Amino acid sequence: MGLPVTSGRVRMLKPLLAAGFRGLSAAARRERPRGLVYERHGEPAQVLSLKDIHLAELGDFGVHVKMISAPVNPSDINMIQGTYAILPDLPAIGGNEGVGQVIETGSQVTSLKSGDLVILADSGLGTWRTEAVFGEETLLKIPQEIPLSCAATLSVNPCTAYRMLSDFGILKPGDSVIQNAANSGVGQAVIQIAAARGIKTINVVRDRPNLHQLVERLKSLGADHVITEETLRKPEIKELFKKIPQPKLALNGVGGKSATELLRHLCHKGTMVTYGGMSKQPVPVPVSALIFKNVKLCGFWITQWKRENARNKEQLRDMIGELCDLIRKGLLVAPACQEIPLVDYRAALEASMKPYVSAKQILLM
Amino acid sequence: MGLPVTSGRVRMLKPLLAAGFRGLSAAARRERPRGLVYERHGEPAQVLSLKDIHLAELGDFGVHVKMISAPVNPSDINMIQGTYAILPDLPAIGGNEGVGQVIETGSQVTSLKSGDLVILADSGLGTWRTEAVFGEETLLKIPQEIPLSCAATLSVNPCTAYRMLSDFGILKPGDSVIQNAANSGVGQAVIQIAAARGIKTINVVRDRPNLHQLVERLKSLGADHVITEETLRKPEIKELFKKIPQPKLALNGVGGKSATELLRHLCHKGTMVTYGGMSKQPVPVPVSALIFKNVKLCGFWITQWKRENARNKEQLRDMIGELCDLIRKGLLVAPACQEIPLVDYRAALEASMKPYVSAKQILLM
């Protein structure tokens, strides 16, 4: 708490690298590994506690990783609450993504070496901890020059945005996409990846006191249009849609009427992909949109995608490589982050569950 | 009115054929062509009137057709009310499907000859009339031995059922399909076409006084399971789904909660196709069904399908050929029909708009 909100570009890996691998490893080994453990489902602040943890044996294929930082995502919260679609065996360690550095590798490990920066290729492995031994196949190496906040938040939201912009119909430069939850982690990644591809974005946000600031920030990321849900419902909005091609794709992270509004502006035969339901409301779909406008609705879940593509890790590597390229070119930045030491995890959890939170909480290990 | 409800198998073309083409043609020409014309949108019984109509010139490519019979479909009613997705220029003649016999053909017409039995390949041409001159390309020849009630009702409902069972994922024998509106024209065709392909159907109907009769009738058509919407909501229904494979496809002609219930029983990655919205309610789609169950929603509209496939009429001919084969084998019968002379059209319209009507109203020209 009280730490400055960083832009996601400031804190680089250098201090860590400068410490040198051997020094780091020794330091890491001086402290006993600790993690945020929960033994039953419930409200995170109540059921999580910071405990000493036992590391798995390194074996031939294990990779000993010193975790550097890990974000608090809404799905992490839901998983601890027990309301998520997949739940780990208990007791479990919280957190599903994050960045770490390899300390030591098993004798048969070929794709990683000590010093490598890694993120996780799968979820459910528990990232809110100081150290872990992961299987080689669950890790992905990323370039050293990637800002840590980008690396820590790379494997869920930007990957979700990337796949939704890639896998649901062919979007050409000049085409447009409409999305709600435009200020969410996924929403901001959509804006930036779309802009890099020359795809126009119509970004719907909830009205709020500091709306003007938000509009400016999203535009600075590359958003073409930023409008409130209230404005989207007004008849005048038709003027906007005369100037730009009708969206072929709608991305829905909210559900409820907000999603129905996206459908209303989707082009004939367009697709709406749902990846979240922040309003906790079902999506009311007008029958006429399905029959006469021939729109399609489907869902996207990055966890499922990764599992289905686990055998062919190449597609995952290609995506991470492309996203890292965008990051290096300054075309993809992490959302504003609030970095909080692991011991202050209760403050991070509390902040992450407040409405209209723009800064992502990042636990520093 | 007062005419017996036929099974769709009784009334054949023979009396008409026995009269001979020349005789028929002469008879047809004795009477002035008449049709059910509307000059403004509104309630069908109020805005339709039976009037003398002017036939188009036969020209080189025209086909003069004596209409035999034409059904009253819900979409015909909506088109007259002005609430349908496509509306004809006014004044217009009601009706979108039906069967007729060719009286005379233009000099350049090659695919049809006088005496041929024809149905319409497109909608919006006005079938509630005694005679018409249609373009050759708008007509499809069908075999003479098809019962007239089947022929008159072939081009909308059975075609919708056929395409929905064919075009949305590969259904193998033994797979199952769940549908609501199982007693509708489409629903009955779905039961029969699915049964002919070895696909199991779970058929959801509304509770009603004569439920037992309805269940028996749908089972006699080949329905594997017939259950009410109330039963579908009960926890005991899980037992049924243990015995049969979870449906890969759901067909929704109702909308509202009825559609949500179908989604609940759809298998992982299943598809729900919406072709109607009898409840006039949108479909509430749980966000979790989209994200975690990965279900897809889309719509189907036979009018659109025909227009998109108009250039390649072969697919349409193949489908009609297959459906006629099923009819000849006794595997596809028309829904129960109430035949009503054209002059009594008001009674037919009134009967067609009553709830829980099982008999389709067919106008005899």
XYZ file of C-alpha atoms in Angstrom:
730
model
C 0.000 0.000 0.000
C 1.134 3.494 -0.630
C 3.531 2.364 -3.335
C 3.425 4.496 -6.458
C 1.332 3.318 -9.376
C 3.778 2.545 -12.169
C 3.137 2.674 -15.865
C 4.297 -0.845 -16.395
C 7.418 0.393 -18.118
C 9.478 1.652 -15.247
C 10.484 -1.376 -13.279
C 12.802 -3.535 -15.340
C 14.543 -6.746 -14.593
C 17.937 -5.074 -14.233
C 18.263 -4.966 -10.433
C 17.533 -8.655 -10.353
C 19.922 -9.462 -13.167
C 22.577 -7.259 -11.668
C 22.388 -9.295 -8.473
C 23.536 -12.201 -10.584
C 22.098 -15.647 -10.696
C 24.322 -17.270 -8.108
C 23.806 -14.488 -5.612
C 20.063 -14.598 -6.190
C 19.919 -18.330 -5.850
C 21.814 -18.249 -2.581
C 19.581 -15.449 -1.320
C 16.511 -17.360 -2.366
C 17.703 -20.380 -0.526
C 18.391 -18.451 2.647
C 14.702 -17.769 3.092
C 12.241 -20.611 3.381
C 9.767 -20.698 0.513
C 6.444 -19.152 1.417
C 3.094 -18.908 -0.338
C -0.477 -17.708 0.036
C -2.264 -20.919 0.952
C -5.987 -21.608 1.310
C -7.396 -24.768 2.822
C -11.066 -24.026 2.142
C -12.988 -21.835 -0.302
C -14.288 -18.498 0.911
C -13.540 -14.790 0.883
C -9.851 -14.500 -0.080
C -8.831 -12.152 2.745
C -10.289 -14.634 5.229
C -9.168 -17.963 3.854
C -5.694 -17.096 2.550
C -2.673 -17.078 4.824
C 1.016 -16.641 4.143
C 2.731 -19.870 5.128
C 5.940 -21.764 4.697
C 5.485 -24.174 1.820
C 7.168 -27.385 0.847
C 8.728 -27.448 -2.625
C 8.391 -30.451 -4.895
C 11.565 -32.433 -5.676
C 13.491 -31.036 -8.662
C 13.832 -34.497 -10.223
C 14.993 -34.830 -13.838
C 12.319 -32.613 -15.391
C 11.605 -30.049 -12.685
C 12.537 -26.365 -12.857
C 13.195 -24.433 -9.648
C 11.820 -20.916 -10.097
C 12.156 -17.845 -7.923
C 8.870 -15.994 -8.440
C 9.313 -12.259 -9.007
C 5.782 -10.912 -9.218
C 2.238 -12.095 -9.838
C -0.983 -10.158 -10.406
C -4.336 -10.509 -8.680
C -6.882 -11.263 -11.407
C -10.668 -11.518 -10.975
C -10.482 -15.211 -11.882
C -7.943 -15.785 -9.065
C -10.480 -14.339 -6.639
C -13.309 -16.495 -8.045
C -11.145 -19.588 -7.828
C -10.497 -18.984 -4.116
C -14.185 -18.202 -3.555
C -14.953 -21.562 -5.118
C -17.173 -20.067 -7.817
C -14.845 -20.639 -10.775
C -15.289 -23.315 -13.409
C -12.125 -25.153 -12.398
C -10.978 -25.493 -8.818
C -7.715 -26.930 -7.502
C -7.455 -29.670 -4.900
C -7.162 -28.138 -1.444
C -4.997 -26.988 0.197
C -3.885 -24.840 -2.737
C -1.758 -21.787 -3.414
C -3.530 -18.787 -4.958
C -2.671 -17.057 -8.228
C -2.600 -18.246 -11.819
C -0.056 -16.140 -13.633
C 3.159 -14.326 -12.887
C 6.800 -14.034 -13.817
C 9.775 -15.754 -12.271
C 13.422 -16.543 -12.869
C 14.908 -19.988 -13.184
C 17.274 -20.908 -10.315
C 18.020 -24.501 -11.160
C 16.901 -27.105 -13.671
C 16.565 -30.892 -13.554
C 19.169 -32.894 -15.440
C 16.848 -33.662 -18.363
C 15.550 -30.114 -18.838
C 16.607 -28.812 -22.251
C 14.471 -25.755 -23.025
C 15.417 -23.663 -19.970
C 18.536 -22.745 -18.083
C 19.206 -20.906 -14.859
C 18.731 -17.162 -15.208
C 15.947 -17.490 -17.782
C 12.867 -15.367 -17.259
C 9.713 -17.504 -17.365
C 5.941 -17.204 -17.295
C 3.423 -20.023 -16.879
C 1.874 -21.846 -19.810
C -1.025 -23.179 -17.756
C -3.203 -21.949 -14.900
C -4.004 -23.520 -11.546
C -0.383 -23.934 -10.498
C -0.318 -21.304 -7.735
C 1.859 -18.252 -8.435
C 1.432 -16.311 -5.201
C 4.576 -17.719 -3.654
C 8.253 -16.924 -3.386
C 9.523 -20.119 -5.028
C 8.232 -23.155 -6.847
C 9.363 -26.247 -8.668
C 7.342 -26.392 -11.881
C 7.396 -28.997 -14.634
C 9.439 -27.865 -17.650
C 6.361 -28.177 -19.881
C 4.391 -25.667 -17.773
C 6.884 -22.851 -18.347
C 7.523 -20.482 -21.225
C 10.746 -18.532 -21.587
C 10.343 -14.830 -22.328
C 12.926 -12.221 -23.352
C 14.878 -10.557 -20.537
C 14.171 -7.037 -21.744
C 10.403 -7.215 -21.171
C 9.228 -4.915 -18.334
C 8.319 -7.018 -15.317
C 4.751 -5.741 -15.036
C 4.175 -6.743 -18.682
C 5.719 -10.150 -18.121
C 3.696 -10.772 -14.950
C 0.419 -9.946 -16.712
C 1.148 -11.405 -20.143
C -0.291 -14.896 -20.052
C -3.973 -14.205 -19.344
C -5.320 -10.866 -20.555
C -3.133 -10.063 -23.590
C -3.396 -13.712 -24.687
C -7.194 -13.566 -24.372
C -7.272 -10.359 -26.417
C -4.868 -11.760 -29.017
C -6.854 -14.958 -29.567
C -10.215 -13.208 -29.721
C -8.887 -10.828 -32.378
C -7.335 -13.738 -34.297
C -9.629 -16.739 -34.083
C -13.141 -15.427 -34.799
C -13.352 -14.426 -38.428
C -10.819 -12.657 -40.545
C -10.334 -9.042 -39.525
C -8.583 -6.889 -42.103
C -6.989 -3.503 -41.490
C -9.829 -0.950 -41.545
C -12.388 -3.375 -40.094
C -13.840 -2.493 -36.733
C -14.404 -4.215 -33.405
C -16.756 -3.121 -30.624
C -16.101 -4.054 -27.002
C -17.435 -3.312 -23.559
C -15.246 -3.461 -20.413
C -12.789 -1.498 -22.550
C -10.851 -0.414 -19.473
C -10.292 -3.958 -18.199
C -6.989 -5.771 -18.617
C -8.376 -7.606 -21.646
C -10.011 -4.423 -22.961
C -6.764 -2.450 -22.907
C -4.905 -5.272 -24.611
C -7.628 -5.454 -27.290
C -7.220 -1.729 -27.983
C -3.450 -2.029 -28.397
C -3.287 -5.275 -30.388
C -6.111 -4.074 -32.666
C -4.371 -0.723 -33.201
C -1.137 -2.525 -34.094
C -3.085 -4.490 -36.731
C -4.883 -1.447 -38.136
C -8.239 -2.592 -36.781
C -10.499 0.167 -35.465
C -11.949 -0.168 -31.958
C -15.201 1.192 -30.541
C -14.746 1.055 -26.804
C -17.647 1.100 -24.393
C -17.034 2.046 -20.761
C -19.232 2.773 -17.763
C -19.828 6.427 -16.963
C -17.728 7.632 -13.991
C -16.536 10.849 -12.353
C -13.153 10.902 -14.126
C -14.533 9.847 -17.496
C -12.544 12.394 -19.471
C -9.240 11.094 -18.073
C -10.222 7.525 -18.896
C -11.181 8.465 -22.453
C -7.856 10.199 -22.940
C -5.911 7.275 -21.510
C -7.639 4.697 -23.719
C -7.166 6.946 -26.758
C -3.480 7.251 -25.913
C -3.350 3.437 -26.096
C -4.828 3.564 -29.599
C -8.598 3.492 -29.022
C -10.434 5.025 -31.996
C -13.711 5.734 -30.171
C -14.498 5.652 -26.463
C -18.165 5.991 -25.478
C -20.228 5.302 -22.392
C -22.963 2.680 -22.234
C -25.499 5.502 -21.907
C -24.257 7.175 -25.097
C -24.346 3.865 -26.950
C -28.084 3.606 -26.247
C -28.865 7.039 -27.690
C -30.210 7.359 -31.253
C -27.490 9.931 -32.101
C -24.930 7.153 -31.962
C -26.105 6.132 -35.436
C -24.059 9.024 -36.772
C -20.872 7.396 -35.456
C -21.662 4.120 -37.182
C -22.120 5.934 -40.481
C -18.474 7.000 -40.360
C -16.904 3.622 -39.606
C -17.546 0.132 -40.921
C -20.089 -1.765 -38.791
C -18.206 -4.009 -36.360
C -17.658 -7.587 -37.508
C -16.690 -8.620 -34.004
C -18.021 -7.721 -30.561
C -16.092 -8.600 -27.426
C -18.179 -8.939 -24.290
C -16.687 -8.951 -20.811
C -19.799 -7.687 -19.041
C -22.977 -9.585 -19.967
C -26.500 -8.275 -19.347
C -27.891 -5.360 -21.340
C -24.395 -4.089 -22.076
C -23.890 -7.185 -24.236
C -27.265 -6.777 -25.959
C -26.220 -3.265 -26.955
C -23.061 -4.630 -28.580
C -25.217 -7.099 -30.543
C -27.390 -4.236 -31.761
C -24.410 -2.594 -33.462
C -22.788 -5.737 -34.802
C -22.847 -6.138 -38.579
C -24.902 -8.760 -40.405
C -23.317 -12.178 -39.772
C -21.042 -10.684 -37.113
C -19.776 -12.618 -34.100
C -19.924 -11.723 -30.421
C -17.337 -13.427 -28.247
C -18.005 -13.454 -24.501
C -14.991 -13.782 -22.207
C -16.349 -12.339 -18.970
C -19.517 -11.486 -17.115
C -18.676 -8.659 -14.735
C -22.340 -7.651 -14.381
C -23.172 -11.216 -13.284
C -26.174 -11.036 -15.641
C -26.967 -13.402 -18.515
C -26.844 -12.000 -22.039
C -30.363 -11.333 -23.372
C -30.169 -12.171 -27.071
C -33.002 -10.931 -29.308
C -34.256 -13.802 -31.448
C -34.356 -11.504 -34.483
C -30.587 -10.870 -34.152
C -29.983 -14.598 -34.471
C -32.465 -15.355 -37.243
C -32.530 -12.263 -39.423
C -29.188 -10.622 -38.655
C -27.533 -14.024 -38.483
C -25.165 -13.073 -35.676
C -23.227 -15.762 -33.859
C -22.437 -15.929 -30.153
C -19.650 -17.906 -28.641
C -17.334 -17.802 -25.670
C -13.613 -17.726 -25.103
C -11.648 -19.018 -22.125
C -7.872 -18.820 -22.336
C -7.420 -21.640 -19.800
C -9.377 -24.000 -22.036
C -7.533 -22.782 -25.122
C -4.159 -23.440 -23.519
C -5.170 -26.918 -22.450
C -6.480 -27.800 -25.879
C -3.337 -26.472 -27.488
C -0.985 -27.926 -24.887
C 0.251 -30.642 -27.237
C 1.099 -28.123 -29.857
C 2.934 -25.551 -27.793
C 4.153 -23.835 -30.939
C 0.999 -21.749 -31.327
C 1.387 -20.570 -27.729
C 5.074 -19.724 -28.261
C 4.252 -17.843 -31.473
C 1.617 -15.784 -29.681
C 3.890 -14.967 -26.732
C 6.657 -14.088 -29.199
C 4.378 -11.718 -31.124
C 3.104 -10.105 -27.920
C 6.674 -9.632 -26.673
C 7.530 -7.972 -29.986
C 4.652 -5.538 -29.501
C 5.861 -4.857 -25.954
C 9.418 -4.178 -27.160
C 8.112 -1.794 -29.820
C 6.127 0.059 -27.141
C 2.857 -0.948 -28.791
C 1.619 -3.019 -25.859
C 1.947 -1.817 -22.291
C 0.658 -3.412 -19.119
C -2.327 -1.814 -17.435
C -1.443 0.595 -14.629
C -0.123 -1.527 -11.784
C -0.045 -1.108 -8.032
C 2.854 -3.110 -6.696
C 2.405 -4.502 -3.207
C 4.800 -6.712 -1.214
C 3.555 -10.256 -0.687
C 3.218 -9.746 3.071
C 0.658 -6.994 2.406
C -1.481 -9.361 0.356
C -4.695 -8.489 2.234
C -4.465 -4.882 1.025
C -3.894 -6.114 -2.546
C -6.911 -8.427 -2.402
C -9.099 -5.699 -0.979
C -8.017 -3.174 -3.612
C -8.518 -5.685 -6.425
C -12.143 -6.275 -5.440
C -13.180 -2.608 -5.419
C -15.345 -1.426 -8.337
C -13.862 0.927 -10.947
C -10.325 -0.079 -10.000
C -8.053 0.904 -12.828
C -4.763 -0.254 -11.319
C -3.992 -3.942 -11.330
C -2.638 -5.238 -8.015
C 0.718 -6.961 -8.420
C 2.203 -8.968 -5.596
C 5.979 -8.615 -5.305
C 7.599 -11.781 -3.997
C -64.297 -24.784 -41.928
C -65.917 -28.007 -40.946
C -63.711 -29.918 -43.367
C -62.110 -33.007 -41.877
C -58.513 -32.766 -40.675
C -56.504 -34.983 -42.979
C -53.335 -36.815 -42.168
C -51.487 -35.344 -45.053
C -51.506 -38.659 -46.875
C -55.092 -38.908 -48.000
C -55.516 -36.245 -50.595
C -53.423 -37.026 -53.638
C -53.031 -35.288 -56.922
C -55.050 -37.904 -58.816
C -58.369 -36.047 -59.177
C -56.492 -33.136 -60.658
C -54.427 -35.296 -62.968
C -57.480 -37.275 -63.998
C -59.098 -34.049 -65.133
C -56.262 -33.783 -67.628
C -54.108 -30.814 -68.274
C -56.034 -29.375 -71.164
C -59.317 -29.589 -69.323
C -57.753 -27.984 -66.289
C -56.185 -25.268 -68.305
C -59.451 -24.442 -69.991
C -61.241 -24.503 -66.621
C -58.586 -22.295 -65.102
C -58.977 -19.827 -67.895
C -62.714 -19.684 -67.547
C -62.400 -18.126 -64.124
C -60.608 -14.848 -63.653
C -57.483 -15.195 -61.524
C -58.064 -14.116 -57.940
C -55.793 -13.630 -54.955
C -55.705 -12.493 -51.330
C -54.395 -8.967 -51.696
C -53.323 -6.481 -49.009
C -52.655 -2.830 -49.662
C -51.431 -1.918 -46.189
C -49.934 -3.799 -43.244
C -52.195 -4.745 -40.353
C -54.189 -7.626 -38.932
C -54.543 -10.140 -41.779
C -58.309 -10.635 -41.445
C -58.769 -6.879 -41.746
C -56.313 -5.964 -44.465
C -56.620 -8.959 -46.793
C -59.354 -9.188 -49.399
C -60.032 -11.657 -52.174
C -59.757 -9.772 -55.437
C -59.382 -10.287 -59.146
C -55.700 -10.031 -59.970
C -53.791 -9.235 -63.094
C -51.321 -11.889 -64.276
C -47.883 -10.975 -65.566
C -47.175 -11.623 -69.255
C -45.907 -15.152 -69.920
C -43.027 -13.867 -72.050
C -40.185 -16.210 -73.023
C -39.211 -17.254 -69.490
C -42.520 -17.136 -67.607
C -44.419 -20.169 -66.318
C -48.199 -19.989 -65.943
C -49.140 -21.953 -62.824
C -52.549 -22.963 -61.483
C -52.101 -22.913 -57.709
C -53.575 -25.953 -55.968
C -53.065 -25.267 -52.299
C -50.992 -23.090 -49.976
C -50.561 -23.142 -46.209
C -50.896 -20.307 -43.716
C -47.556 -20.087 -41.880
C -46.749 -17.833 -38.904
C -44.249 -15.933 -41.057
C -47.006 -15.215 -43.628
C -49.010 -13.591 -40.836
C -46.017 -11.544 -39.602
C -45.298 -10.393 -43.155
C -48.844 -9.050 -43.525
C -48.677 -7.475 -40.065
C -45.524 -5.701 -41.223
C -43.393 -7.153 -38.417
C -41.306 -9.537 -40.508
C -37.705 -8.988 -41.513
C -38.526 -8.725 -45.202
C -41.646 -7.059 -46.513
C -42.946 -6.934 -50.084
C -43.836 -3.767 -51.950
C -47.539 -3.018 -51.523
C -50.057 -3.927 -52.754
C -48.991 -7.565 -52.343
C -50.506 -11.030 -52.388
C -50.192 -13.064 -49.161
C -48.553 -16.476 -48.778
C -45.010 -17.692 -49.314
C -45.228 -21.366 -50.144
C -47.623 -23.732 -51.838
C -48.009 -26.210 -54.646
C -49.274 -25.645 -58.154
C -49.412 -27.221 -61.568
C -47.888 -25.789 -64.707
C -50.476 -24.729 -67.311
C -48.244 -23.158 -69.896
C -44.591 -22.240 -70.302
C -42.774 -19.464 -72.137
C -40.942 -20.418 -75.316
C -37.489 -20.395 -73.661
C -38.465 -22.416 -70.597
C -36.553 -25.715 -70.585
C -36.811 -27.168 -67.066
C -40.602 -27.345 -66.840
C -43.498 -28.417 -69.009
C -47.252 -28.203 -68.685
C -48.649 -30.693 -66.186
C -45.578 -30.550 -63.945
C -46.183 -30.180 -60.240
C -44.186 -27.266 -58.807
C -43.326 -25.588 -55.529
C -41.606 -22.252 -55.024
C -37.858 -21.899 -54.605
C -38.120 -18.445 -53.037
C -40.481 -16.619 -50.699
C -42.287 -13.301 -51.082
C -43.963 -14.209 -54.387
C -47.537 -14.481 -53.094
C -49.037 -17.973 -53.159
C -52.567 -17.290 -51.888
C -54.036 -17.009 -55.339
C -55.655 -19.176 -57.964
C -53.091 -18.547 -60.713
C -49.755 -16.891 -61.249
C -47.057 -16.366 -63.822
C -43.756 -17.065 -62.074
C -40.226 -16.882 -63.434
C -38.842 -20.311 -64.344
C -35.987 -19.838 -61.847
C -38.407 -19.404 -58.932
C -39.983 -22.841 -59.397
C -38.932 -26.351 -58.469
C -40.476 -29.432 -60.029
C -41.526 -32.135 -57.594
C -42.661 -35.722 -58.232
C -46.353 -36.217 -59.068
C -46.885 -38.933 -56.463
C -46.218 -36.667 -53.465
C -49.346 -36.042 -51.337
C -50.589 -32.509 -51.919
C -50.446 -31.504 -48.250
C -46.782 -32.565 -48.174
C -46.025 -30.695 -51.372
C -47.787 -27.532 -50.194
C -45.835 -27.479 -46.924
C -42.473 -28.765 -48.178
C -40.456 -25.665 -48.922
C -40.348 -23.934 -45.513
C -40.616 -26.212 -42.474
C -39.086 -29.486 -43.694
C -36.329 -27.526 -45.449
C -35.610 -25.598 -42.219
C -35.458 -28.865 -40.267
C -33.279 -30.521 -42.918
C -30.718 -27.715 -43.012
C -30.521 -27.334 -39.235
C -29.852 -31.058 -38.891
C -27.266 -30.931 -41.702
C -25.362 -27.666 -41.470
C -24.431 -27.231 -37.795
C -21.840 -29.818 -36.869
C -21.646 -33.420 -37.883
C -24.396 -35.516 -36.319
C -23.765 -39.262 -36.460
C -26.358 -41.979 -35.933
C -26.765 -42.358 -32.168
C -26.098 -38.671 -31.455
C -28.922 -36.697 -29.926
C -30.695 -33.405 -30.582
C -32.886 -31.459 -28.160
C -35.635 -29.142 -29.417
C -38.484 -27.074 -28.082
C -41.622 -26.302 -30.151
C -41.465 -29.995 -30.981
C -45.083 -29.971 -32.152
C -44.569 -27.146 -34.637
C -44.244 -27.756 -38.344
C -40.460 -27.531 -38.075
C -40.456 -29.623 -34.881
C -42.353 -32.482 -36.478
C -40.083 -32.432 -39.508
C -37.020 -32.472 -37.218
C -38.364 -35.584 -35.449
C -38.913 -37.433 -38.713
C -35.736 -36.440 -40.549
C -33.635 -37.142 -37.436
C -35.306 -40.540 -36.978
C -34.587 -41.405 -40.626
C -30.901 -40.576 -39.963
C -30.712 -42.555 -36.702
C -30.366 -39.380 -34.633
C -32.179 -39.406 -31.298
C -34.529 -36.532 -30.456
C -35.482 -35.085 -27.074
C -38.638 -33.135 -27.718
C -39.873 -30.411 -25.406
C -43.525 -29.352 -25.572
C -45.765 -27.118 -23.494
C -48.046 -28.858 -21.023
C -51.678 -29.055 -22.228
C -54.908 -30.898 -21.514
C -54.406 -33.552 -24.203
C -50.702 -34.034 -23.495
C -50.847 -37.820 -23.632
C -52.275 -37.754 -27.167
C -49.590 -35.328 -28.289
C -46.821 -37.466 -26.794
C -48.178 -40.534 -28.564
C -48.480 -38.711 -31.867
C -44.919 -37.350 -31.753
C -43.616 -40.788 -30.736
C -45.476 -42.310 -33.681
C -43.509 -39.901 -35.902
C -40.249 -41.210 -34.411
C -39.668 -39.010 -31.344
C -37.425 -40.796 -28.817
C -38.399 -38.668 -25.816
C -41.219 -36.167 -25.393
C -41.203 -34.078 -22.209
C -42.879 -30.908 -21.029
C -40.987 -27.713 -20.215
C -41.944 -28.219 -16.549
C -40.426 -31.709 -16.510
C -37.258 -30.446 -18.183
C -36.701 -28.070 -15.250
C -36.955 -30.812 -12.608
C -33.775 -32.348 -11.146
C -35.077 -35.862 -11.942
C -34.534 -35.167 -15.621
C -30.838 -35.836 -15.053
C -31.687 -39.532 -15.078
C -32.873 -39.256 -18.681
C -29.623 -37.603 -19.746
C -27.635 -40.440 -18.196
C -29.244 -42.872 -20.619
C -28.676 -40.933 -23.827
C -25.723 -38.979 -25.171
C -25.851 -35.290 -24.220
C -27.297 -33.328 -27.146
C -24.765 -31.829 -29.548
C -27.433 -29.655 -31.103
C -30.360 -27.705 -29.663
C -33.069 -26.292 -31.923
C -34.932 -23.317 -30.536
C -38.233 -22.107 -31.976
C -39.478 -20.470 -28.772
C -36.899 -18.168 -27.146
C -37.096 -16.996 -23.514
C -36.476 -19.395 -20.660
C -37.435 -22.337 -22.793
C -34.278 -21.705 -24.829
C -32.123 -21.294 -21.705
C -33.291 -24.730 -20.565
C -32.135 -26.226 -23.859
C -28.714 -24.622 -23.344
C -28.505 -26.176 -19.890
C -28.702 -29.665 -21.359
C -26.499 -29.073 -24.384
C -23.151 -30.871 -24.363
C -19.802 -29.125 -24.015
C -19.111 -27.237 -27.273
C -22.672 -27.875 -28.469
C -24.580 -25.506 -30.746
C -28.017 -23.992 -30.321
C -29.700 -22.897 -33.534
C -32.608 -20.477 -33.172
C -35.170 -20.460 -35.979
C -38.191 -18.954 -34.233
C -39.299 -16.974 -31.215
C -42.871 -17.968 -30.488
C -42.667 -16.670 -26.896
C -41.617 -13.233 -28.226
C -38.921 -13.213 -25.518
C -35.159 -12.834 -26.024
C -32.949 -15.793 -25.170
C -31.206 -15.267 -21.797
C -27.784 -16.853 -22.237
C -25.758 -17.554 -19.085
C -22.247 -16.197 -19.521
C -20.814 -19.394 -18.009
C -22.425 -21.463 -20.792
C -20.513 -19.408 -23.346
C -17.160 -19.244 -21.562
C -16.833 -22.503 -19.673
C -19.185 -24.806 -21.589
C -18.122 -23.222 -24.850
C -21.567 -23.451 -26.444
C -22.291 -21.569 -29.644
C -25.496 -19.783 -30.587
C -26.565 -18.979 -34.082
C -29.719 -18.535 -36.087
C -31.237 -20.067 -39.168
C -33.603 -18.516 -41.682
C -34.561 -20.594 -44.677
C -35.439 -17.500 -46.749
C -31.888 -16.214 -46.331
C -30.428 -19.645 -47.011
C -32.360 -19.947 -50.260
C -31.275 -16.513 -51.405
C -27.643 -17.185 -50.644
C -27.824 -20.508 -52.427
C -29.926 -19.237 -55.314
C -27.019 -19.306 -57.743
C -26.285 -22.879 -56.911
C -29.748 -24.344 -57.110
C -28.309 -27.846 -57.016
C -28.141 -27.937 -53.216
C -31.802 -26.926 -53.064
C -32.786 -29.568 -55.622
C -30.811 -32.227 -53.750
C -32.553 -31.342 -50.510
C -36.026 -31.365 -52.093
C -35.174 -34.673 -53.780
C -34.106 -36.225 -50.481
C -37.172 -34.916 -48.677
C -39.445 -36.271 -51.440
C -37.730 -39.664 -51.067
C -38.517 -39.629 -47.353
C -42.119 -38.710 -48.147
C -42.434 -41.564 -50.652
C -41.025 -44.011 -48.108
C -43.604 -42.829 -45.559
C -40.839 -41.441 -43.330
C -41.931 -37.823 -43.611
C -45.576 -36.809 -43.395
C -47.074 -33.341 -43.374
C -48.429 -32.015 -40.100
C -52.158 -32.497 -39.632
C -53.855 -30.126 -42.039
C -57.182 -28.369 -42.055
C -58.121 -27.673 -45.643
C -60.217 -24.586 -46.211
C -61.479 -23.153 -49.513
C -59.842 -19.869 -50.503
C -63.131 -17.959 -50.114
C -63.199 -18.919 -46.422
C -59.757 -17.435 -45.875
C -60.834 -15.427 -42.818
C -61.647 -18.635 -40.948
C -58.242 -20.074 -41.935
C -56.407 -16.968 -40.718
C -58.300 -16.943 -37.454
C -57.654 -20.643 -36.826
C -53.944 -20.265 -37.662
C -53.489 -17.549 -35.030
C -55.007 -19.511 -32.123
C -52.567 -20.901 -29.543
C -51.990 -24.661 -29.328
C -53.272 -25.169 -32.870
C -51.995 -28.507 -34.062
C -53.589 -28.497 -37.512
C -51.985 -26.385 -40.192
C -54.451 -24.322 -42.201
C -54.212 -25.007 -45.926
C -56.012 -22.810 -48.426
C -57.478 -24.733 -51.373
C -57.479 -22.671 -54.541
